[in-house]
PDB file of C-alpha atoms and ligand atoms in Angstrom:
ATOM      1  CA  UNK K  15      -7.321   2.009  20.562  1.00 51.00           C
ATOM      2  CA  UNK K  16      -7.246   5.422  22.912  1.00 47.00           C
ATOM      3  CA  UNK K  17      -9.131   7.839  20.654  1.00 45.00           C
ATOM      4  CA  UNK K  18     -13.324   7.084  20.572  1.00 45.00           C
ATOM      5  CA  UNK K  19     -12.320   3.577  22.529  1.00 48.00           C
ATOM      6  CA  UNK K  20     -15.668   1.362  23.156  1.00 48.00           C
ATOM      7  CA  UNK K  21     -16.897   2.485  26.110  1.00 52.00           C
ATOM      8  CA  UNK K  22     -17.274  -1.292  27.276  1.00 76.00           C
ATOM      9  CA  UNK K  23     -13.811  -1.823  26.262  1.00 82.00           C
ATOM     10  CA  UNK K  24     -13.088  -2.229  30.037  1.00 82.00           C
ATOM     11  CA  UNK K  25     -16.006  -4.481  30.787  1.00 86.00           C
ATOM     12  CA  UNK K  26     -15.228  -6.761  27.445  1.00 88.00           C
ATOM     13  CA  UNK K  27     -11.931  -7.551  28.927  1.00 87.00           C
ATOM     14  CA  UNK K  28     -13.806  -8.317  32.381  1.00 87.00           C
ATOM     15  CA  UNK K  29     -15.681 -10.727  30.101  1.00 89.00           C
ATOM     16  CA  UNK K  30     -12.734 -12.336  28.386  1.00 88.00           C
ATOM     17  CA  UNK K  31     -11.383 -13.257  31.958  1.00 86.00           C
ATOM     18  CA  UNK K  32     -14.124 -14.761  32.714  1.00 86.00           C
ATOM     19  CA  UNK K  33     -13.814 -17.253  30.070  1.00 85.00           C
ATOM     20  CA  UNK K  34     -15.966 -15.665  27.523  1.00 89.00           C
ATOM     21  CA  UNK K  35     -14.415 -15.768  23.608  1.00 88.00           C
ATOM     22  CA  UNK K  36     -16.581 -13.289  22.120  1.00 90.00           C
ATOM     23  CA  UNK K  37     -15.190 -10.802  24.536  1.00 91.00           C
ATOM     24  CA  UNK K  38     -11.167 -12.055  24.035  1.00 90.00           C
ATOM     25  CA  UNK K  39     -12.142 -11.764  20.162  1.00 90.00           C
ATOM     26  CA  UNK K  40     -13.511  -8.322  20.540  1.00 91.00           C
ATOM     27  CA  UNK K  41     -10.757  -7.059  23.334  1.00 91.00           C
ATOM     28  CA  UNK K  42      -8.412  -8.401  20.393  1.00 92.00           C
ATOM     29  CA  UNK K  43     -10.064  -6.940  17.396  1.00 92.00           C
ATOM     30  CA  UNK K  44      -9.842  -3.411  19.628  1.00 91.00           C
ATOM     31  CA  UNK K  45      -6.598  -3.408  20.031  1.00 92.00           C
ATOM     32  CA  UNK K  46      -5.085  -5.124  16.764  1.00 94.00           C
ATOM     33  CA  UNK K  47      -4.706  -1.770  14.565  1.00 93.00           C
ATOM     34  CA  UNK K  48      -2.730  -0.255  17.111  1.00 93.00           C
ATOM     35  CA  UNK K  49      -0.239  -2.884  17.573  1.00 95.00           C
ATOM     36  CA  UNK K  50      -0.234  -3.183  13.759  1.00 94.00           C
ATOM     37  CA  UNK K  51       0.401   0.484  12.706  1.00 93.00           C
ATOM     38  CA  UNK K  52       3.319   0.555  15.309  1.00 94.00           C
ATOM     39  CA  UNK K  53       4.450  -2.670  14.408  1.00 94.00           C
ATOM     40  CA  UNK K  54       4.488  -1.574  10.894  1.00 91.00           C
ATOM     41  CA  UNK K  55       6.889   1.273  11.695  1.00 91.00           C
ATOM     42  CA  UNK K  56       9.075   0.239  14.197  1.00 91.00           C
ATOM     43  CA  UNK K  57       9.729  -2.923  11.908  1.00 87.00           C
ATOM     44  CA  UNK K  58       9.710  -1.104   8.534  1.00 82.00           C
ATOM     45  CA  UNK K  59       8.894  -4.262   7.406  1.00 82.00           C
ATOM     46  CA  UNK K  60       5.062  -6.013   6.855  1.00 85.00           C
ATOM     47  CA  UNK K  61       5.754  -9.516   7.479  1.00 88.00           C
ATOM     48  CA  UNK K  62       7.479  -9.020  10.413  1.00 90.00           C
ATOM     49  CA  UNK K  63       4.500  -6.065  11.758  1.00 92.00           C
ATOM     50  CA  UNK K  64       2.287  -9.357  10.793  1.00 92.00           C
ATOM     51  CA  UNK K  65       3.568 -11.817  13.033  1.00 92.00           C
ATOM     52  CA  UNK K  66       4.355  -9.047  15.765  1.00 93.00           C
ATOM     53  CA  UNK K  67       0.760  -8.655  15.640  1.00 94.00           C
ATOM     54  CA  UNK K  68       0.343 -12.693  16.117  1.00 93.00           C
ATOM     55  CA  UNK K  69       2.355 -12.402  19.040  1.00 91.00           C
ATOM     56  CA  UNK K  70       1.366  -9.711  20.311  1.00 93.00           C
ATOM     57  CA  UNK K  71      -2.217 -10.547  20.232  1.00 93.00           C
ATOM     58  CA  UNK K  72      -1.813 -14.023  21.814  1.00 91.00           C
ATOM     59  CA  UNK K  73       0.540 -12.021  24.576  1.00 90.00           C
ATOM     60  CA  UNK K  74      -2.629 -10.296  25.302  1.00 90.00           C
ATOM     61  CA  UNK K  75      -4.671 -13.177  25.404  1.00 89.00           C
ATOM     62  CA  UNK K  76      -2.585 -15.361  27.458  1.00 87.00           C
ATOM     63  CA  UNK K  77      -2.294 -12.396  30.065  1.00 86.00           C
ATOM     64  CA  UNK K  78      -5.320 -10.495  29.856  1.00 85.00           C
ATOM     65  CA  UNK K  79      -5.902 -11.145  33.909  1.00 78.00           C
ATOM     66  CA  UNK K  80      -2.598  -9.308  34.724  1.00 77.00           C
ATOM     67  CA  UNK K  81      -3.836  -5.973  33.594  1.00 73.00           C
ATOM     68  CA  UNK K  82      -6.432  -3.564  35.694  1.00 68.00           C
ATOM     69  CA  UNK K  83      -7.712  -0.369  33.630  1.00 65.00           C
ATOM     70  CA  UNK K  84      -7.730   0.619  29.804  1.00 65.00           C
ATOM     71  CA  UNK K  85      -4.935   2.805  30.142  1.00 69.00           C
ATOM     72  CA  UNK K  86      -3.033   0.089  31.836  1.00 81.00           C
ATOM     73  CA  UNK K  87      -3.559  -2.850  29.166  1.00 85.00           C
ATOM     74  CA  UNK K  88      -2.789   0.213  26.636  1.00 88.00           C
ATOM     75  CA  UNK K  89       0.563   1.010  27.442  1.00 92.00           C
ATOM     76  CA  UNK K  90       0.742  -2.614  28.214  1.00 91.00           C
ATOM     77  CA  UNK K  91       0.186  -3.648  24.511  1.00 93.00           C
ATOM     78  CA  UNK K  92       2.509  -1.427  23.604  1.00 95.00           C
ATOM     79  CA  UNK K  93       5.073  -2.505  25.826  1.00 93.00           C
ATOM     80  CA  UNK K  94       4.631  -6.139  24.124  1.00 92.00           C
ATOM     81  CA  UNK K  95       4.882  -4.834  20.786  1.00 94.00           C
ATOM     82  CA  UNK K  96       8.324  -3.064  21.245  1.00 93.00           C
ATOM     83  CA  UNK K  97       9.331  -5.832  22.627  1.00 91.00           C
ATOM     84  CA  UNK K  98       8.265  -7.819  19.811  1.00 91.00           C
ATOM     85  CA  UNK K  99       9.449  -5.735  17.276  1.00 89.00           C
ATOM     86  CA  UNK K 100      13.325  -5.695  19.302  1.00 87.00           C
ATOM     87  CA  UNK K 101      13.198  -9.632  18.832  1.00 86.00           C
ATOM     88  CA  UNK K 102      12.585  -9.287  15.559  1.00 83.00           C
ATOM     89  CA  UNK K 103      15.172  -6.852  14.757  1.00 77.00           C
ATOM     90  CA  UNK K 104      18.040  -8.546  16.418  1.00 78.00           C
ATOM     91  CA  UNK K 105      17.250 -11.814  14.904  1.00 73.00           C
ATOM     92  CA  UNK K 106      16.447 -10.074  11.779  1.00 59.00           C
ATOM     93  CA  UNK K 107      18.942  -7.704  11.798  1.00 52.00           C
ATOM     94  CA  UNK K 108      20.733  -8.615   7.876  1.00 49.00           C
ATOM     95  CA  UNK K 109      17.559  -8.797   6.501  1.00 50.00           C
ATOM     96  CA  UNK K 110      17.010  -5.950   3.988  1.00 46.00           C
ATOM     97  CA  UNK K 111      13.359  -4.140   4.426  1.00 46.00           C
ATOM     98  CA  UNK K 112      10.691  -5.382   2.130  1.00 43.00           C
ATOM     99  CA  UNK K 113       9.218  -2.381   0.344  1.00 39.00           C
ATOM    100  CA  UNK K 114       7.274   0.021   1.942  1.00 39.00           C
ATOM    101  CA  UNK K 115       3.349  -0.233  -0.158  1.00 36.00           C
ATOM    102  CA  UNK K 116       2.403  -2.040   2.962  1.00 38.00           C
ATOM    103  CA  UNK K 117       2.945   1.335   4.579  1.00 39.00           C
ATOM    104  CA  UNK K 118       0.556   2.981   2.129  1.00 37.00           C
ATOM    105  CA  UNK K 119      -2.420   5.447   3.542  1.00 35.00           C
ATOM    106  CA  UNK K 120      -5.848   6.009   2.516  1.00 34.00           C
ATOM    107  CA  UNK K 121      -6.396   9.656   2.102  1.00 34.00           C
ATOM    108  CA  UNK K 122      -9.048  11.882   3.712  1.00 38.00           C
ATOM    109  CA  UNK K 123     -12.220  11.917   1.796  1.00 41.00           C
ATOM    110  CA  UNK K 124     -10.855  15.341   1.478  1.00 41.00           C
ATOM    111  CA  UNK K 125     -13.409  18.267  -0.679  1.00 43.00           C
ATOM    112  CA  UNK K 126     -11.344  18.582  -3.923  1.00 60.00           C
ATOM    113  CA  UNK K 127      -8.814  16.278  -5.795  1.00 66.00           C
ATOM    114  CA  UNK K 128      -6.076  19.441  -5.026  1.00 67.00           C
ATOM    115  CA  UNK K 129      -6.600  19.346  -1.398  1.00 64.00           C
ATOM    116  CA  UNK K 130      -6.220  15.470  -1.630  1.00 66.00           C
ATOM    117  CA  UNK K 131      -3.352  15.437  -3.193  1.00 71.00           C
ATOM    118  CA  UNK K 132      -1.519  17.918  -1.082  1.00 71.00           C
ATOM    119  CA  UNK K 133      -2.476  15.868   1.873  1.00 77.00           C
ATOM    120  CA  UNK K 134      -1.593  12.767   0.086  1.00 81.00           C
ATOM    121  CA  UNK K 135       1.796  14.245  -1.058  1.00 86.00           C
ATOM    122  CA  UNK K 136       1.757  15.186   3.101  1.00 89.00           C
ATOM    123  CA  UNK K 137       1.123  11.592   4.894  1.00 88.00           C
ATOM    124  CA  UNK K 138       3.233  10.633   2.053  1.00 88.00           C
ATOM    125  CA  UNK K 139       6.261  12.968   3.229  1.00 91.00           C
ATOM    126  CA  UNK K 140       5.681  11.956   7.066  1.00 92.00           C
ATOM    127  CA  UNK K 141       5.767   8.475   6.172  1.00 89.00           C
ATOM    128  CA  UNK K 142       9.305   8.545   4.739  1.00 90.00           C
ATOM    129  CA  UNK K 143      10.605  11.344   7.278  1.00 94.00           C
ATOM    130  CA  UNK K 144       9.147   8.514  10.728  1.00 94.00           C
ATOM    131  CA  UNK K 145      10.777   5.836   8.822  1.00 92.00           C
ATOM    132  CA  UNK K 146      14.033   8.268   9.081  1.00 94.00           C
ATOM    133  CA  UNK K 147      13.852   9.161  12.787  1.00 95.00           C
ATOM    134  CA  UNK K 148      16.130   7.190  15.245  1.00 95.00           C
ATOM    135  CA  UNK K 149      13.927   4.765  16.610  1.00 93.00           C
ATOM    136  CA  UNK K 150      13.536   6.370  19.618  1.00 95.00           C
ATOM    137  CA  UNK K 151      12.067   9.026  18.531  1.00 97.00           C
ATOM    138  CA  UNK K 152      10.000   7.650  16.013  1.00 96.00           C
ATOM    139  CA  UNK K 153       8.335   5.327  18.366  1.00 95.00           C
ATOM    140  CA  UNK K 154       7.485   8.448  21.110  1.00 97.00           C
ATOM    141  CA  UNK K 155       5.896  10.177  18.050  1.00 97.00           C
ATOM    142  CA  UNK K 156       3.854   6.850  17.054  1.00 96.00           C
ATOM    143  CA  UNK K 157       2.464   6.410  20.792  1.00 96.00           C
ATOM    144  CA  UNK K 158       2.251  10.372  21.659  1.00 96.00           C
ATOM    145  CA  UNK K 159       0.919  11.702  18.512  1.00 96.00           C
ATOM    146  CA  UNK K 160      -0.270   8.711  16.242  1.00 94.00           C
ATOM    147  CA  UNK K 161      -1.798   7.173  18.917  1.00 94.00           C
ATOM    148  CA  UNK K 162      -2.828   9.578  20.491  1.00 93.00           C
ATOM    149  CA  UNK K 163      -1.868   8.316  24.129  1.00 95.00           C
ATOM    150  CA  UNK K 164      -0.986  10.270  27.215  1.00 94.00           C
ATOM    151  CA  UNK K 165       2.211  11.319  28.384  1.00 95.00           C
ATOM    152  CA  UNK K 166       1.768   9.295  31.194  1.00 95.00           C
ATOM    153  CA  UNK K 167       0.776   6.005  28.877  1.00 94.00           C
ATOM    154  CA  UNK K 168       3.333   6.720  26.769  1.00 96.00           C
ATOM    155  CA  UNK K 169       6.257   6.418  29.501  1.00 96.00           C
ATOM    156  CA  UNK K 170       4.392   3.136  30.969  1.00 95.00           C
ATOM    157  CA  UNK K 171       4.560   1.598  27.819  1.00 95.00           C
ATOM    158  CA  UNK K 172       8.679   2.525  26.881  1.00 95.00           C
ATOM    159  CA  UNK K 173       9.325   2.160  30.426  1.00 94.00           C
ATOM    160  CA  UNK K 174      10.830   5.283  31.121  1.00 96.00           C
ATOM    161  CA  UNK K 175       9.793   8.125  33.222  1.00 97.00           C
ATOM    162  CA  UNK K 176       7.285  10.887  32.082  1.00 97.00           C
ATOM    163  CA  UNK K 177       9.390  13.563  32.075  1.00 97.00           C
ATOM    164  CA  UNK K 178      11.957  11.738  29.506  1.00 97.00           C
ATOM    165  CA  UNK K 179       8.977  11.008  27.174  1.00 97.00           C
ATOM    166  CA  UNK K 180       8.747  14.499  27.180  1.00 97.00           C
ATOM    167  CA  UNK K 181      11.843  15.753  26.407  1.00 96.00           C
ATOM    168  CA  UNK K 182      12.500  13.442  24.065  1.00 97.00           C
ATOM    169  CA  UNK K 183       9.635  14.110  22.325  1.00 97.00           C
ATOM    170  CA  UNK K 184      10.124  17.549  22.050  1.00 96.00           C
ATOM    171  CA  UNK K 185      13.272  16.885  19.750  1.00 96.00           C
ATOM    172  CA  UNK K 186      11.863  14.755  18.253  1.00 97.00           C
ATOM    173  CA  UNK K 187       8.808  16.461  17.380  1.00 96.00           C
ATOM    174  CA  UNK K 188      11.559  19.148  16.740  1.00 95.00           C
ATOM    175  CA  UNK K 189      12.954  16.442  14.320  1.00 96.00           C
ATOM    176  CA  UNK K 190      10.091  15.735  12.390  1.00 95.00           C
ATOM    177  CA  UNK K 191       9.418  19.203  11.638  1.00 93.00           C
ATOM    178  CA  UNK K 192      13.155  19.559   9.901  1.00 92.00           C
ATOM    179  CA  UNK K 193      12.486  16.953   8.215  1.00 94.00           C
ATOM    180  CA  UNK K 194       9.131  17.677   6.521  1.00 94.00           C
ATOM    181  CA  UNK K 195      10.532  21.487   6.428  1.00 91.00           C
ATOM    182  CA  UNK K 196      11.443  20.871   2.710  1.00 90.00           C
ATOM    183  CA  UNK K 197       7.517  20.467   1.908  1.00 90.00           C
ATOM    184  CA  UNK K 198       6.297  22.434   4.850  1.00 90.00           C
ATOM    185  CA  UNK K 199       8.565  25.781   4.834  1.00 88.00           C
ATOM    186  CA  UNK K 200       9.741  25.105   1.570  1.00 87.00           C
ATOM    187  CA  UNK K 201      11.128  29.592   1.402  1.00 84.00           C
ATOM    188  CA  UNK K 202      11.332  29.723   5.074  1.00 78.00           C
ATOM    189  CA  UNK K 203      14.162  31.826   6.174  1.00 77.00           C
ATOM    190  CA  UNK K 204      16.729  30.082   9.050  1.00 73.00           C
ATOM    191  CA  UNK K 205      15.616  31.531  12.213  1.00 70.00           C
ATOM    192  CA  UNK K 206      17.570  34.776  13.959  1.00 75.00           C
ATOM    193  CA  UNK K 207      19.696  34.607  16.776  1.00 79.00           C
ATOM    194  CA  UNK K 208      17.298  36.597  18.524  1.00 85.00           C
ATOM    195  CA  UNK K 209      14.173  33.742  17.585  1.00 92.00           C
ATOM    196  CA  UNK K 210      12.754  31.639  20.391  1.00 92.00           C
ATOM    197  CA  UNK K 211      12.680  28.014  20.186  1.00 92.00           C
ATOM    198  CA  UNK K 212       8.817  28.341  19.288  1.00 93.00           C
ATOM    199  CA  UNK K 213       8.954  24.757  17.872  1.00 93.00           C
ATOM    200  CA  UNK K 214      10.020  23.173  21.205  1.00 93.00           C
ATOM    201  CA  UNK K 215       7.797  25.861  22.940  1.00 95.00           C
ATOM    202  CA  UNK K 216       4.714  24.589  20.882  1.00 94.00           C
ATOM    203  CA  UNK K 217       5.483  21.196  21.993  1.00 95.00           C
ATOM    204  CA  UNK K 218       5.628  22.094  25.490  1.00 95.00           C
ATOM    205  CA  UNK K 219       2.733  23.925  24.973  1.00 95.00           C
ATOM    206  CA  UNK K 220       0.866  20.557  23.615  1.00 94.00           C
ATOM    207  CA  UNK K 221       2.074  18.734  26.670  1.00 94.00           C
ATOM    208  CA  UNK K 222       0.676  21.733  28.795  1.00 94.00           C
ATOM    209  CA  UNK K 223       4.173  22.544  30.558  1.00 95.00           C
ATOM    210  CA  UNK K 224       4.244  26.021  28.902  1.00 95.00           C
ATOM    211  CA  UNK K 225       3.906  28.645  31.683  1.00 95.00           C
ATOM    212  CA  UNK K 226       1.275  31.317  30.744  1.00 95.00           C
ATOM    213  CA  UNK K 227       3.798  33.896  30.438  1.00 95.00           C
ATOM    214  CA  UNK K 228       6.234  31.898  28.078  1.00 95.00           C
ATOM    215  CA  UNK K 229       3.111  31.495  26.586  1.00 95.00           C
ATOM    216  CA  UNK K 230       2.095  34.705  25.469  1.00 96.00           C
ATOM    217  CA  UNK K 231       5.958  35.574  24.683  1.00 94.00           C
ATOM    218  CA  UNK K 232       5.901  32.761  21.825  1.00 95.00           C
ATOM    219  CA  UNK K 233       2.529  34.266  20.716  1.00 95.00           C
ATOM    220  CA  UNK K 234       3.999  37.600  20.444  1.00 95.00           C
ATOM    221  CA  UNK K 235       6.540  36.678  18.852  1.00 95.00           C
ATOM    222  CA  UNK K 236       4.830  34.519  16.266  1.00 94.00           C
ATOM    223  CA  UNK K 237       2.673  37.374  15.465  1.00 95.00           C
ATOM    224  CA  UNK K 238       5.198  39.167  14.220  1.00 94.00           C
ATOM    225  CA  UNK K 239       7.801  36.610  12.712  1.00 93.00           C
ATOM    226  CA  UNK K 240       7.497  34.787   9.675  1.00 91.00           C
ATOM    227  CA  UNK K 241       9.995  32.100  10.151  1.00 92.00           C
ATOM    228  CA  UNK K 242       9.030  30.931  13.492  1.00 93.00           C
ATOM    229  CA  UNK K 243       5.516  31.658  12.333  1.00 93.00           C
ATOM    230  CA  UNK K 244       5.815  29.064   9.611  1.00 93.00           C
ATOM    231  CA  UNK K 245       7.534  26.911  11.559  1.00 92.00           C
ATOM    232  CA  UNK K 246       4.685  26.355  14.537  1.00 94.00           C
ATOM    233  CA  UNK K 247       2.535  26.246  11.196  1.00 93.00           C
ATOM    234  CA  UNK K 248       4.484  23.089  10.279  1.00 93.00           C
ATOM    235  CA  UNK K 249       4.271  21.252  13.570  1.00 94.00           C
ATOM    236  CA  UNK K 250       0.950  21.325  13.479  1.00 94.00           C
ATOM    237  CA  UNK K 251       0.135  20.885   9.857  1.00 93.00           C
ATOM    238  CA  UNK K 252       2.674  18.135  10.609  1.00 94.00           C
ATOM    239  CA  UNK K 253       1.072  16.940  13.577  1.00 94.00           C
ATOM    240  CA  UNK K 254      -2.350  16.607  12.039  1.00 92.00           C
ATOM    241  CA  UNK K 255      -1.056  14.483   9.575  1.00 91.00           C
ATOM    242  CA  UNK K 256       0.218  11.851  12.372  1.00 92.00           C
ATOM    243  CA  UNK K 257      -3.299  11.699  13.545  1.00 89.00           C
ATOM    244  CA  UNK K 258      -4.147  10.796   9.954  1.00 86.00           C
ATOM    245  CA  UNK K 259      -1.854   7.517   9.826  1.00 82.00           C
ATOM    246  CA  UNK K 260      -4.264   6.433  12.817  1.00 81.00           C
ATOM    247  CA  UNK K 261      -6.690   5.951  10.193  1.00 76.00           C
ATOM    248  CA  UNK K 262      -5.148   2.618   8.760  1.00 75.00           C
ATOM    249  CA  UNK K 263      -6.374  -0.457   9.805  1.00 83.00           C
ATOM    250  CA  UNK K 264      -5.168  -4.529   9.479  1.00 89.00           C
ATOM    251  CA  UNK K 265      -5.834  -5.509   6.182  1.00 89.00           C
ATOM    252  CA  UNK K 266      -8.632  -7.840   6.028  1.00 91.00           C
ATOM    253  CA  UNK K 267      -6.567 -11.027   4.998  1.00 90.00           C
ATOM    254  CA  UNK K 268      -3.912 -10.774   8.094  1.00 89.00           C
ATOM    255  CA  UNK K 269      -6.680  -9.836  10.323  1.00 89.00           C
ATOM    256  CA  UNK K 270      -8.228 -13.403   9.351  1.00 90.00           C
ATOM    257  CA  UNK K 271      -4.978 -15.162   9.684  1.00 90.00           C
ATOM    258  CA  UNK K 272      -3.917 -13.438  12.670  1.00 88.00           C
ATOM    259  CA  UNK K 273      -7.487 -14.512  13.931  1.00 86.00           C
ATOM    260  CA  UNK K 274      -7.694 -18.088  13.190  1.00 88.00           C
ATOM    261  CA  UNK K 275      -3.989 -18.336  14.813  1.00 87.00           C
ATOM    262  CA  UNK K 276      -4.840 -16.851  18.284  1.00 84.00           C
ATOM    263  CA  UNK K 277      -7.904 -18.666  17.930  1.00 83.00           C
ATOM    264  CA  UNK K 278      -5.929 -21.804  17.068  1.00 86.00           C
ATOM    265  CA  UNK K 279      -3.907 -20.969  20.137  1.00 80.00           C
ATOM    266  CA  UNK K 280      -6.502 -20.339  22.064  1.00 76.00           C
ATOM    267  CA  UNK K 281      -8.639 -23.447  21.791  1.00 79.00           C
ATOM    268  CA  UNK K 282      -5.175 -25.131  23.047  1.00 77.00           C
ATOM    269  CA  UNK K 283      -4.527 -23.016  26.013  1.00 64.00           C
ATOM    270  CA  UNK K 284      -7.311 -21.570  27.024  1.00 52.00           C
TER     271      UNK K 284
HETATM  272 ZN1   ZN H  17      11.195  34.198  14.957  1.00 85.18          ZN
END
């Protein structure tokens, strides 16, 4: 939904105020693999990232008038999807997960069957190590760094102010990187006493809060040191892969259901 968004995304939804369904279908089909993907990982669980999608969608729908500005309706979907997603966990909670193939990826069209395996064996790797992360900092990673939105978008949409986002997504970004750090630095030495934190400074750095100075310390450093070397290797070999999982999309049959219910919905409300 935020990277390579329509360029009329802004004036379909000016449509679909204005009464006009082949805009609401379109603002809907826009935003729809976004609210799945997340859905899909906050839930762990595809039927429930299904109907959080249904709701969700309708949500939109029904409120579409409220909202002024892509970014705003962005963080704003989001916002409705957590909050889906909590219902459904509460009144879910015993429910055991259903496997995880509906959280399967399609691999890069990637040059040679080695290279897609290894990033297969990768999106494969982050899959299992988000599903691990405390919630909240899987679902900073999914809006920051899946997503792809801003800082700023991110904290409108978990309601919380900019500067938390970004602290917490520093340890968590931190987090991910352990995690993957079996596959990713799989002979990395543990870091000296007298290492930076060059994980948290590349994060920083990525969120453009590392002072020019601090900068060119962590550079230096890097140069010169394996560990942390590999380590900033892994955040963004890491990192990249997140922007991979963007790829998926609704499969085609919920996208149909999920249609013909808002539409369903629609034709009674609207
Ligand atoms: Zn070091």
């Amino acid at each position: 939904m935020t990277a390579d968004p329509p360029s009329d995304l802004t004036s379909l939804v000016e449509r679909a105020r204005g009464g006009d369904r082949e805009a609401l279908d379109a603002v809907l089909a826009n935003v729809a693999p976004s609210i799945h993907r997340f859905a899909l990982r906050m839930c762990k669980n595809g039927h429930d990232a299904d109907d959080v999608l249904q709701d969700t969608l309708m949500s939109v729908a029904k409120h579409l008038s409220d909202f002024e500005g892509r970014s705003a309706l962005t963080s704003w979907v989001f916002t409705l999807t957590r909050n889906a997603c909590a219902r459904r966990r509460r009144g879910l909670k015993n429910r055991p997960p259903v496997s995880d193939e509906r959280v399967a990826y399609e691999a890069d069209p990637a040059p040679t069957p080695e290279a897609r395996a290894a990033g297969q064996e990768l999106v494969a790797a982050l899959s299992s190590a988000l599903d691990g992360l405390p919630d909240d900092y899987r679902e900073v990673i999914l809006l920051r760094d899946v997503e792809g939105l801003t800082a700023a978008e991110t904290a409108a949409a978990l309601e919380v102010s900019v500067d938390a986002v970004k602290s917490r997504l520093h340890r968590a970004r931190e987090a991910l990187r352990a995690a993957l750090r079996p596959l990713l630095e799989p002979t990395a030495a543990p870091a000296t006493s007298g290492c930076p934190d060059v994980v948290a400074m590349w994060s920083k750095k990525l969120e453009g809060d590392l002072s020019q100075g601090d900068c060119a310390s962590m550079e230096a450093h890097i140069a010169v040191c394996p560990t942390c070397s590999g380590a900033c290797d892994a955040l963004k070999r890491a990192l990249l892969a997140c922007q991979r999982v963007r790829g998926e999309d609704v499969p085609p049959a919920i996208q149909a259901r999920v249609k013909a219910a808002v539409r369903a919905w629609a034709d009674g409300t609207l």
